[in-house]
PDB file of C-alpha atoms in Angstrom:
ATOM      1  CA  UNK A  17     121.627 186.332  81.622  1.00 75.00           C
ATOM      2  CA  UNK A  18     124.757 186.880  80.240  1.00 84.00           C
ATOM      3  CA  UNK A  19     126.389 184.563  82.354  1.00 92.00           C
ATOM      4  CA  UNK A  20     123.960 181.751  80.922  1.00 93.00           C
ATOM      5  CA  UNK A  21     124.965 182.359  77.454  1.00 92.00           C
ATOM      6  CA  UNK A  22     128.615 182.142  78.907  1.00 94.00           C
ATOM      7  CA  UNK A  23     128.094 178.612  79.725  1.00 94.00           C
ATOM      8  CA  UNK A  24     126.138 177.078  77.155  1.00 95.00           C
ATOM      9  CA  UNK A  25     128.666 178.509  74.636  1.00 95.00           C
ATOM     10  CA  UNK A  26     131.273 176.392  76.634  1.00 95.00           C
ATOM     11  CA  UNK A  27     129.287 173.502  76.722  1.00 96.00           C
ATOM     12  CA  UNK A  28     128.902 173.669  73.105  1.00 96.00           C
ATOM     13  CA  UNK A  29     132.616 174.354  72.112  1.00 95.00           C
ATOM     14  CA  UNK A  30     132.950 171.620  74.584  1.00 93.00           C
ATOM     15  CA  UNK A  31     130.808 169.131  73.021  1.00 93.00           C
ATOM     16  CA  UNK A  32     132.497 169.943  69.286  1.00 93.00           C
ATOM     17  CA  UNK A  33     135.788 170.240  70.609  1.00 92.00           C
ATOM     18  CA  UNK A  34     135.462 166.807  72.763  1.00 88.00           C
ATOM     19  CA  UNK A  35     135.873 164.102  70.369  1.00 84.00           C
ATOM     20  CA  UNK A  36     140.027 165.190  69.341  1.00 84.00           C
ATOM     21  CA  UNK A  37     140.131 166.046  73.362  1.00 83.00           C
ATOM     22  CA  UNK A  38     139.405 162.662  74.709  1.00 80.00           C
ATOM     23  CA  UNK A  39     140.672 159.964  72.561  1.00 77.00           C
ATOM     24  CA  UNK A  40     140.117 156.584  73.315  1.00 78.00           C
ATOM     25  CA  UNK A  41     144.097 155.566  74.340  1.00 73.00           C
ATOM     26  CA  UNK A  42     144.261 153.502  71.383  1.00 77.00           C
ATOM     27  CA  UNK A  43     147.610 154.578  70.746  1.00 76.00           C
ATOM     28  CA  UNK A  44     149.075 154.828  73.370  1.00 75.00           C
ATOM     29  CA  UNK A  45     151.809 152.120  74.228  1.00 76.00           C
ATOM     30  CA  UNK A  46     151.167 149.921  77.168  1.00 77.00           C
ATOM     31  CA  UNK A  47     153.513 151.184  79.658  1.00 77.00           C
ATOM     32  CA  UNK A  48     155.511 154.568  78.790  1.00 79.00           C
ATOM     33  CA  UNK A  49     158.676 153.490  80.662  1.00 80.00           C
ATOM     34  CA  UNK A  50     159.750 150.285  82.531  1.00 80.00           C
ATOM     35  CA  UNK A  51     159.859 150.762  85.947  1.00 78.00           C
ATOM     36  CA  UNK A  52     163.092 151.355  87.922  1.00 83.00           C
ATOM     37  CA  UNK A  53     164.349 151.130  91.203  1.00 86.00           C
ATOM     38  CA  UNK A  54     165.122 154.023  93.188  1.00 82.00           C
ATOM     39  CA  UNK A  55     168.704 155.126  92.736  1.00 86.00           C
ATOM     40  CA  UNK A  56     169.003 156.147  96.771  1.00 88.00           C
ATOM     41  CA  UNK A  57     166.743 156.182  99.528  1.00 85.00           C
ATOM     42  CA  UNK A  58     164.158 158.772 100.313  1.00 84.00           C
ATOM     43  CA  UNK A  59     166.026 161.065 103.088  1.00 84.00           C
ATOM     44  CA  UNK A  60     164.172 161.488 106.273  1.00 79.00           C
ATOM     45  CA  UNK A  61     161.312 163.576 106.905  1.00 79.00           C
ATOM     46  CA  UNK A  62     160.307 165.389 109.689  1.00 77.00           C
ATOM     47  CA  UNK A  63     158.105 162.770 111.432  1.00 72.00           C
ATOM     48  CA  UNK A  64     160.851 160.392 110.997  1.00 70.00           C
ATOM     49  CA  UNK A  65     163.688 162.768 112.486  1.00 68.00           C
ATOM     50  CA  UNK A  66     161.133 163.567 115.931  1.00 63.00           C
ATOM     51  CA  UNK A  67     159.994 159.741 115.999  1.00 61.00           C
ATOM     52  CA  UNK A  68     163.371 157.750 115.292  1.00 65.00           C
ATOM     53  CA  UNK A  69     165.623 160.053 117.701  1.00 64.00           C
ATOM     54  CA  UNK A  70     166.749 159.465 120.408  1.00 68.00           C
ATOM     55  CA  UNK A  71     165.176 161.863 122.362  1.00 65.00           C
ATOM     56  CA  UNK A  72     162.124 161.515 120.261  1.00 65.00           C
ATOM     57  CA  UNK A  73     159.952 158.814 122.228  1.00 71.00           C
ATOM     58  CA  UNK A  74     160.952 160.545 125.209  1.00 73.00           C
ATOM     59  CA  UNK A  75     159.723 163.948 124.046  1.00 73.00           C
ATOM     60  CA  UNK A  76     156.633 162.370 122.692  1.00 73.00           C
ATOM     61  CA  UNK A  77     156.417 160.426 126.285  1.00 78.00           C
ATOM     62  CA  UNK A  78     156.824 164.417 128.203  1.00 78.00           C
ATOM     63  CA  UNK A  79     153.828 165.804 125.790  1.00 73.00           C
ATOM     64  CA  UNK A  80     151.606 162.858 126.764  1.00 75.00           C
ATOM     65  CA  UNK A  81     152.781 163.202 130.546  1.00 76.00           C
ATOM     66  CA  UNK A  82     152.285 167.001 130.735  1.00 70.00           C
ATOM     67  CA  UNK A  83     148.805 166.477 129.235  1.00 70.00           C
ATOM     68  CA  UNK A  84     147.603 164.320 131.596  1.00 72.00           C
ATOM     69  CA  UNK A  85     148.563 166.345 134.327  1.00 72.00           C
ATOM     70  CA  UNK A  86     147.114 169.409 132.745  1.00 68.00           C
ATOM     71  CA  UNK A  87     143.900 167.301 131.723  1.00 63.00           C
ATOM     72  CA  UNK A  88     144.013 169.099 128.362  1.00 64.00           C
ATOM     73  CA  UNK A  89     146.380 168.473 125.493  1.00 64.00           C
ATOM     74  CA  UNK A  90     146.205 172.590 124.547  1.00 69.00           C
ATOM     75  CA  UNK A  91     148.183 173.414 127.520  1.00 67.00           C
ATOM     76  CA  UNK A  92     150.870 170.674 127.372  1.00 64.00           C
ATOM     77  CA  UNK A  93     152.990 172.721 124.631  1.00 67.00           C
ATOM     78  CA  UNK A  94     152.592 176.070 126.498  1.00 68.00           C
ATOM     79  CA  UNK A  95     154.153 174.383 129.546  1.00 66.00           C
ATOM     80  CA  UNK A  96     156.990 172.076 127.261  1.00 66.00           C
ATOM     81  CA  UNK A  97     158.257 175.354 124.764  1.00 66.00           C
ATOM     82  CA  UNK A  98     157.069 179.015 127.179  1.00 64.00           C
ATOM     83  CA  UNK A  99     157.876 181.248 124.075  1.00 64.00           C
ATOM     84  CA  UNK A 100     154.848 181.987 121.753  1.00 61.00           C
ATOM     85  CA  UNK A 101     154.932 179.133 119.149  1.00 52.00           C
ATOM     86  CA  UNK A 102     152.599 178.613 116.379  1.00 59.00           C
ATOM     87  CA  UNK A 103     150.663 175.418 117.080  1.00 58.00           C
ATOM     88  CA  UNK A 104     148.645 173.217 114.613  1.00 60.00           C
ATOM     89  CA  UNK A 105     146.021 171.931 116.039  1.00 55.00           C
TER      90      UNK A 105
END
């Protein structure tokens, strides 16, 4: 019960309070700032780095190889990196 009276006493500070809360955006100016161009590129993440290597297709290539032959994508890392690694799956 006292969680009832809880929540309508929000809904009506709410509903007094909610005209100065939500203004319509009348004044507000059209665009804040002009858009700009970045000043240097984003640097590269870590799908980028594992992808755009090198060795990266060919790792990628290994994974799908050694799940195929294992029939079962869960075993694939366990046979690529033996030491107990955290995977997110």
């Amino acid at each position: 019960m006292l969680q009832l009276a809880e929540i309508r006493g929000r809904q009506a500070v709410w509903q007094r309070r909610e005209p100065e809360l939500v203004a319509d955006g009348a004044g507000l100016p059209a665009c804040s700032h002009p858009p700009t161009s970045r000043p240097a590129p984003l640097p590269s993440g870590p799908v980028e780095t594992c992808v755009c290597t090198p060795l990266g297709p060919m790792a990628w290539s290994i994974v799908g190889g050694c799940s195929a032959a294992t029939v079962g994508a869960a075993v694939a890392p366990r046979l690529l990196f033996p030491r107990r690694v955290p995977l997110a799956v």
